[in-house]
Structure formats: structure tokens, C-alpha cells
XYZ file of C-alpha atoms in Angstrom:
425
model
C 48.695 -1.665 75.085
C 46.875 -4.981 74.750
C 43.622 -3.107 73.960
C 45.391 -1.084 71.270
C 46.761 -4.211 69.627
C 43.292 -5.796 69.637
C 41.868 -2.704 67.912
C 44.491 -2.967 65.133
C 43.693 -6.665 64.688
C 39.977 -5.813 64.259
C 40.857 -3.165 61.617
C 42.915 -5.729 59.734
C 40.123 -8.333 59.851
C 37.554 -5.805 58.609
C 39.861 -4.718 55.764
C 40.476 -8.324 54.698
C 36.730 -9.093 54.817
C 35.894 -5.978 52.742
C 38.468 -6.893 50.106
C 37.071 -10.425 49.950
C 33.542 -9.114 49.379
C 34.670 -6.790 46.553
C 36.601 -9.644 44.965
C 33.545 -11.922 44.995
C 31.288 -9.243 43.494
C 33.761 -8.426 40.761
C 34.140 -12.071 39.758
C 30.560 -13.263 40.257
C 28.595 -14.194 37.050
C 24.941 -15.086 36.637
C 24.101 -18.245 34.767
C 23.061 -17.036 31.290
C 20.258 -18.343 29.112
C 21.120 -18.491 25.424
C 18.826 -16.174 23.464
C 18.303 -16.718 19.721
C 19.000 -13.547 17.756
C 18.099 -12.815 14.164
C 20.237 -11.317 11.460
C 17.762 -9.300 9.370
C 19.677 -9.380 6.085
C 19.980 -13.158 5.880
C 17.239 -14.571 8.067
C 19.772 -16.782 9.884
C 19.360 -17.566 13.553
C 22.381 -17.823 15.780
C 23.093 -18.130 19.497
C 24.533 -15.285 21.521
C 24.905 -14.430 25.175
C 23.805 -11.086 26.539
C 26.285 -8.307 25.872
C 26.690 -4.890 27.364
C 24.365 -2.344 25.832
C 25.930 -0.467 22.941
C 25.115 3.132 22.003
C 22.261 3.366 19.515
C 23.513 4.397 16.094
C 21.105 6.321 13.896
C 20.566 4.948 10.392
C 22.606 6.477 7.629
C 20.648 8.918 5.479
C 20.818 8.021 1.806
C 19.983 10.202 -1.152
C 19.805 9.519 -4.862
C 23.618 9.537 -5.160
C 24.135 6.582 -2.831
C 22.812 3.043 -3.121
C 21.695 1.075 -0.047
C 22.702 -2.576 0.220
C 20.133 -5.012 -1.083
C 18.424 -7.393 1.318
C 18.512 -11.099 0.713
C 15.169 -12.688 -0.067
C 13.964 -16.239 0.374
C 12.685 -18.673 2.962
C 15.355 -19.715 5.453
C 13.476 -22.963 6.151
C 13.546 -22.294 9.894
C 10.725 -19.788 10.193
C 7.489 -20.996 8.590
C 5.179 -18.200 7.494
C 2.292 -17.947 9.986
C -0.581 -15.802 8.718
C -3.501 -16.895 10.923
C -3.852 -17.574 14.666
C -4.284 -21.264 13.817
C -0.798 -21.481 12.290
C 2.161 -22.698 14.394
C 4.335 -19.961 15.879
C 1.625 -17.355 15.330
C 3.002 -15.150 18.097
C 6.658 -15.806 17.311
C 6.983 -12.694 15.155
C 5.903 -10.395 17.981
C 9.477 -10.375 19.261
C 12.007 -7.853 18.014
C 13.596 -8.536 15.657
C 11.053 -10.896 14.129
C 12.415 -14.263 12.979
C 12.531 -15.246 9.332
C 14.042 -13.879 6.148
C 13.694 -10.333 4.855
C 12.528 -9.572 1.353
C 14.239 -7.065 -0.918
C 11.581 -4.470 -0.133
C 10.933 -0.919 0.999
C 8.222 1.459 2.051
C 7.812 4.368 -0.357
C 6.222 7.771 0.200
C 5.721 10.724 -2.110
C 5.711 13.797 0.113
C 6.456 17.497 0.352
C 8.484 19.103 3.114
C 5.273 20.562 4.524
C 3.916 17.007 4.968
C 6.513 16.182 7.615
C 4.173 15.949 10.613
C 1.452 14.143 8.681
C 3.886 11.528 7.420
C 5.380 11.295 10.928
C 1.983 10.102 12.115
C 1.871 7.472 9.367
C 5.380 6.258 10.139
C 4.492 5.784 13.808
C 1.475 3.710 12.767
C 3.567 1.492 10.496
C 6.453 1.139 12.930
C 4.303 0.400 15.982
C 2.073 -2.122 14.243
C 4.718 -3.797 12.082
C 8.105 -2.430 11.087
C 9.766 -2.047 14.494
C 10.130 -5.845 14.355
C 11.233 -6.046 10.703
C 13.284 -2.872 10.110
C 12.522 -2.405 6.425
C 13.855 0.639 4.614
C 11.863 3.714 3.655
C 12.233 5.729 0.437
C 10.937 9.311 0.371
C 10.425 11.065 -2.969
C 9.786 14.753 -3.632
C 9.810 17.025 -6.666
C 11.860 19.445 -4.532
C 14.898 18.785 -2.299
C 13.980 17.525 1.157
C 14.916 19.923 3.934
C 16.852 18.974 7.064
C 13.774 19.009 9.294
C 12.010 16.448 7.122
C 15.091 14.222 7.071
C 15.759 14.437 10.806
C 12.154 13.776 11.839
C 11.590 10.840 9.486
C 14.991 9.259 10.107
C 14.396 9.376 13.856
C 11.134 7.441 13.440
C 12.082 4.748 10.918
C 13.731 1.602 12.279
C 15.318 0.754 8.925
C 17.399 2.932 6.625
C 15.918 6.118 5.165
C 16.549 7.259 1.593
C 15.668 10.612 0.023
C 15.304 11.230 -3.683
C 14.461 14.255 -5.814
C 12.232 13.556 -8.813
C 13.654 14.456 -12.222
C 11.911 17.346 -13.960
C 10.828 15.206 -16.917
C 8.879 13.000 -14.513
C 7.049 15.952 -12.955
C 6.145 18.234 -15.876
C 4.061 18.444 -19.031
C 5.409 16.174 -21.777
C 6.142 17.914 -25.062
C 3.105 16.496 -26.885
C 0.559 18.046 -24.488
C -1.377 21.070 -25.798
C -1.035 23.464 -22.840
C -3.969 25.654 -23.905
C -6.274 22.650 -24.183
C -5.142 21.334 -20.801
C -5.792 24.721 -19.205
C -9.347 24.850 -20.573
C -9.993 21.411 -19.129
C -8.845 22.535 -15.684
C -11.001 25.661 -15.834
C -14.051 23.617 -16.865
C -13.543 21.092 -14.062
C -13.118 23.931 -11.568
C -16.465 25.375 -12.603
C -18.087 21.963 -12.179
C -16.379 21.583 -8.775
C -14.695 18.295 -9.617
C -12.260 17.417 -6.846
C -8.681 18.358 -7.830
C -10.125 19.268 -11.216
C -8.145 22.506 -11.482
C -4.915 21.192 -9.935
C -1.758 20.941 -12.047
C 0.310 19.350 -9.262
C -2.304 16.637 -8.695
C -2.067 15.677 -12.353
C 1.712 15.518 -12.170
C 1.368 13.321 -9.089
C -1.044 10.911 -10.792
C 1.176 10.634 -13.853
C 4.265 10.124 -11.684
C 2.649 7.400 -9.570
C 1.326 5.734 -12.737
C 4.539 5.594 -14.670
C 7.657 6.759 -12.885
C 7.894 6.099 -9.135
C 9.080 2.526 -9.661
C 11.837 3.692 -12.030
C 13.404 6.205 -9.650
C 17.114 5.489 -8.989
C 16.557 4.676 -5.307
C 13.655 2.338 -6.096
C 15.776 0.326 -8.531
C 17.439 -1.302 -5.519
C 14.249 -3.134 -4.526
C 11.850 -5.815 -5.721
C 8.796 -5.048 -3.561
C 7.234 -1.828 -2.291
C 4.597 -0.762 0.214
C 3.102 2.635 -0.508
C 2.311 4.824 2.503
C 0.549 8.197 2.387
C 0.620 10.993 4.990
C -2.005 10.808 7.767
C -3.060 7.180 7.384
C -3.882 4.854 10.239
C -3.243 1.140 10.784
C -5.786 -0.352 13.151
C -4.377 -3.838 13.772
C -1.150 -5.619 14.633
C 0.498 -7.191 11.602
C 1.932 -10.490 12.836
C 3.520 -11.614 9.585
C 5.553 -10.017 6.810
C 3.276 -8.863 3.930
C 6.311 -8.674 1.637
C 6.984 -12.338 2.320
C 3.333 -13.199 1.626
C 3.708 -11.520 -1.758
C 7.021 -13.231 -2.502
C 6.171 -16.762 -1.413
C 2.605 -16.605 -2.744
C 3.607 -15.377 -6.190
C 1.550 -12.198 -5.748
C 2.209 -9.087 -7.846
C -0.353 -6.580 -6.557
C -2.482 -6.141 -3.433
C -5.108 -3.879 -1.898
C -7.316 -3.315 1.150
C -9.961 -0.938 -0.287
C -11.720 -0.771 -3.638
C -14.413 1.533 -4.974
C -15.842 3.212 -8.069
C -13.861 6.022 -9.667
C -15.420 9.435 -10.299
C -16.596 8.968 -13.904
C -16.123 12.620 -14.889
C -12.351 12.295 -14.408
C -11.811 9.282 -16.711
C -14.254 9.692 -19.602
C -11.888 8.295 -22.251
C -9.643 6.068 -20.129
C -11.361 2.866 -21.219
C -11.275 3.918 -24.887
C -7.513 4.272 -24.539
C -7.377 0.913 -22.765
C -9.284 -0.833 -25.550
C -6.920 0.670 -28.113
C -4.008 -0.726 -26.116
C -5.644 -4.171 -25.919
C -6.104 -4.162 -29.692
C -2.486 -3.184 -30.284
C -0.988 -5.479 -27.615
C -3.131 -8.581 -27.108
C 0.045 -10.422 -26.084
C 0.083 -8.532 -22.779
C -3.259 -9.859 -21.501
C -3.073 -12.602 -18.864
C -4.801 -15.898 -19.582
C -6.833 -15.912 -16.358
C -7.221 -12.169 -15.856
C -9.715 -10.212 -13.751
C -11.601 -8.492 -16.588
C -14.805 -9.299 -14.689
C -13.709 -6.933 -11.937
C -13.339 -4.076 -14.424
C -16.213 -4.639 -16.829
C -19.747 -5.984 -16.675
C -19.958 -6.700 -20.397
C -16.775 -8.537 -21.253
C -14.674 -5.449 -21.820
C -16.950 -3.281 -23.952
C -17.328 -0.698 -21.157
C -15.572 0.089 -17.872
C -17.607 -0.157 -14.676
C -15.133 2.237 -12.932
C -14.066 -0.254 -10.249
C -10.524 0.218 -9.018
C -8.229 -0.676 -6.139
C -7.529 2.347 -3.955
C -3.833 2.868 -4.515
C -2.987 5.013 -1.475
C -2.421 1.588 0.074
C -0.756 -1.013 -2.084
C 1.941 -3.623 -1.685
C 3.321 -4.708 -5.013
C 6.056 -6.211 -7.127
C 8.289 -3.567 -8.703
C 9.557 -5.901 -11.397
C 6.013 -6.265 -12.703
C 5.634 -2.486 -12.937
C 8.957 -2.335 -14.774
C 7.884 -5.073 -17.207
C 7.357 -4.401 -20.902
C 3.635 -5.118 -20.526
C 3.084 -2.430 -17.898
C 5.431 0.162 -19.405
C 3.840 -0.321 -22.838
C 0.456 0.293 -21.211
C 1.567 3.423 -19.401
C 3.317 4.888 -22.421
C 0.236 4.290 -24.570
C -1.965 6.088 -22.047
C 0.570 8.862 -21.598
C 0.608 9.577 -25.333
C -3.186 9.861 -25.335
C -2.865 12.731 -22.860
C -5.643 11.863 -20.452
C -3.578 12.694 -17.383
C -3.857 16.357 -18.462
C -6.837 16.507 -20.845
C -8.949 14.784 -18.199
C -7.778 13.867 -14.703
C -6.811 10.225 -14.844
C -5.782 8.902 -11.452
C -3.035 6.395 -10.807
C -5.497 4.137 -8.958
C -7.602 3.200 -12.019
C -4.422 2.985 -14.133
C -2.790 0.510 -11.713
C -6.067 -1.360 -11.320
C -6.789 -1.755 -15.021
C -3.229 -2.942 -15.600
C -3.442 -5.474 -12.758
C -6.901 -6.612 -13.819
C -5.818 -7.268 -17.407
C -2.154 -8.252 -17.208
C -2.109 -10.393 -14.066
C -3.800 -13.669 -13.344
C -6.480 -13.357 -10.696
C -4.366 -15.452 -8.337
C -1.610 -12.802 -8.481
C -3.825 -10.116 -6.884
C -4.096 -10.289 -3.099
C -6.621 -8.808 -0.661
C -5.087 -8.074 2.761
C -8.244 -8.498 4.837
C -6.335 -8.510 8.139
C -4.546 -5.173 7.633
C -6.904 -2.636 9.197
C -6.493 0.694 7.414
C -7.898 4.203 7.187
C -7.341 6.970 4.661
C -9.850 9.771 4.664
C -12.734 9.103 4.190
C -12.769 5.279 3.990
C -12.014 2.522 6.499
C -11.056 -1.085 6.008
C -11.696 -2.941 9.272
C -11.327 -6.748 9.289
C -14.800 -8.217 9.012
C -14.358 -11.145 11.393
C -14.637 -10.431 15.115
C -12.150 -13.234 15.769
C -9.616 -11.598 13.491
C -10.078 -8.185 15.090
C -9.608 -9.657 18.555
C -6.530 -11.700 17.608
C -4.889 -8.656 15.989
C -5.811 -6.161 18.740
C -7.655 -3.982 16.247
C -9.104 -0.697 17.471
C -11.341 0.051 14.465
C -15.134 0.162 14.624
C -16.478 -2.702 12.454
C -19.524 -0.628 11.553
C -17.157 1.699 9.665
C -15.887 -1.113 7.436
C -16.348 -0.064 3.802
C -15.783 -3.491 2.232
C -19.385 -4.587 1.841
C -21.059 -1.216 1.273
C -22.785 -0.442 -1.995
C -20.058 1.862 -3.294
C -17.310 -0.705 -2.640
C -16.068 -3.052 -5.371
C -14.626 -5.634 -2.975
C -17.640 -7.969 -3.309
C -17.095 -7.935 -7.059
C -13.443 -8.915 -6.605
C -14.417 -11.782 -4.294
C -16.837 -13.076 -6.938
C -14.342 -12.784 -9.789
C -11.509 -14.364 -7.794
C -13.719 -17.134 -6.377
C -13.068 -16.114 -2.771
C -15.288 -16.917 0.200
C -16.575 -13.862 2.048
C -15.456 -13.652 5.683
C -17.781 -14.500 8.532
C -20.114 -11.626 9.424
C -19.985 -9.750 6.118
C -23.788 -9.728 5.746
C -24.228 -7.631 8.880
C -21.955 -4.918 7.446
C -23.826 -4.330 4.209
C -25.777 -1.120 3.649
């Protein structure tokens, strides 16, 4: 009997001990370290303690009938812009989300449904090297409705909001003043001479659209800055800072990473149309413009230099300005998009070179970039190492004979980066 009572006492002790352990575990808390978190829309920093993980919510898909909320621009005063390894807090932006304000900006891509896997590759490049820390929006434009596969794939890859717009027919068609028979003969002649895209109608619509209409699309009207991204591009280096913020705080309106000479057979009368515009609108020329980048003889002839527009970060309000729209409409009336094969790259470049001060055009040397067949790889070995670049410096096009970047450096009074001589032809 005594043994039985002892056994019951042991059971009671064990039960009490077990309950005590569970109570301690349930009420035990680790000491927490306050972690600064960033609110992307405002750039404010606030303190928060760790919270339980919430289910990930996919971004809402917007189309041309809905308007995304605008981001607030400006410097919050707490996150100085660090653009070189020598600047304070150089590595601070490598956290997610990155500190600092967000500009009213978006990525923009013109694509077809069949481009879905090529643009998926580009999105991964942009997100991995930059946007996963900044969560900027992405606008996709198409002359046809986007299908569900395109929307699902791209939305799953973009860390910001995705927006899908269909281009109006009048922005992707022959204007009424174009002689269709004449335009057809031009395409047939260029096909015989094997001029690239010389016989393509859709390519001409694309060039005209990118020259005069992409920045006026309903979805784009919500933004002040844009970064154009093409399918199947590659970014070679980490981007520590916000290029949109560089543009905003530096007063920049247009930027590039590659420049070269345009195929002369596609723009035979483009400069004649430009000179006519200059004569009719001298008020639109900037006081300290970059005419020297475009012409070797003070504007009498065009040397065919242009910024390669498949990469560009720019100010949308400049493109919507009277100066630029007057220029585009003058060119459009002359018909060279269809009677020749004017590209949007020389159109953007001539406009920037004439209507902006040289200081408003920016060269992003530290953004390593590839679009077939040219590579921009940062010239400096120190820069490539600091940015974890994986490009081959011998592929850098900047200082080759067919590049116009040396000319821009001369016109803008810039100092060439260390090591440029070894990369010349």
C-alpha cells in the first residue's frame, strides 16, 4: 500500500513538472533587436519588432482602365545618395528594402505575347541586380491584348506592381498623310538591298511609337521617370544606388550606356528634316546643347551618332514637353518613319542633343549591359570588382572605333575612366 502511494506521488510530481515546463516555454520571449524598416512610398524609416511571417500577396495586375497610386519623390534627408564605393553607406542599399525615397518612376517594356520568355529573362536580370530592393513598378505595352500567360509570368517575377496596356490603333498604324504605294516601294527597295528591317511594317510602327507615343500612353501618364527594358538583355553588375534618384537629384533628363553610328541608308533625310525644324523653332534649342555630339561641322551635316535607346532612363515630362512634341510632330509629317526607316534611337538622340543642356544627359558607366550584339562593361577594374560584374572587359564597346562615347566625353568635358586606352581597337 505504501509503495502504491509513493507511485502516485511520483506521477503527480512528474505531471506538475511537465506543466511547469510547458508554461515556461509558452511564456518565454527572446530579447529583440529593433530593426529599421523602410516604407517604399515615402522613404521614411521607422522602428518595428519582428512579427510573424504573413502570407505573400501577389501584386495587383493593372490595365489601362485602372490607375496605380503615384510614388512620392524627394530626398528624405536620412539616406544620402551613395554612388561610388568611396561614399558613406555604400553598401547600405544592398539590404531589402533599400533605404531612401522612391521616385515616381517605372520600368517600361514594349512586347508581344510571344516575347514572354525573353522578357522573363530580362526581368530576372533587373530584379536580381537592382529592383528586388526597390520594388519599382513595370508597365508592359502591346499593340494586341496581353494573354494570361504573359501576365502571370511577368507578374510573378516583378517585385513591384505590374500594369498592362493596349496601344491605340492610331499610335500603331499609318497616319492619313502617308502615301501607301510610295511606302511599299521603299520597303521593297530596302529588301532588295538587304537593309536590316528594311521591309518590315511592324518595325516602322514600333520606331514611330517609341519616338512619339509611348510616353503619352494612359498608364505612363502616372509617372515622371522611366527605364526602358527590352527582351533578352543582360545586366552584368550590381546596381547599388537608385538610377531614378540620380536622374531626379542631378537634374538629368536623358541617359545612356551605349552609343554608336546609325546605318546611314535608313536616315538619308532625317537631318534635313531636323534642320527645317531648327529653322522653324529656334526657341527650342538649349543654350549649352550637345550639337558637337551630333555634327562635326556645326550642324550642317549629321555624323549619325546616337544613343542606343534599347537602354535609356529618362524624364517623361521632358518627352511630353512642347519642344519634344513639336519636334516629333514635324518629323512625323515629313514621313520618314515610312518613306525611309527612321529609328527612335536617332530621333531621341537628336532631340536630347539639341534641346537639353549637356549637363542634363547622363552616362551610366557603372551599369553593365548587353543587348545583341554590343556590350557595355565598366572600364575600370576597381568598378567591376566593387559591383561584382561578370562581363569580359575586352568586350566593352565604349572605346571602339564604331562607338560615339568618346565623342560624348569630349563634348561634355568628361574625364575618361582609368584603363580606357587598353580597350581601344
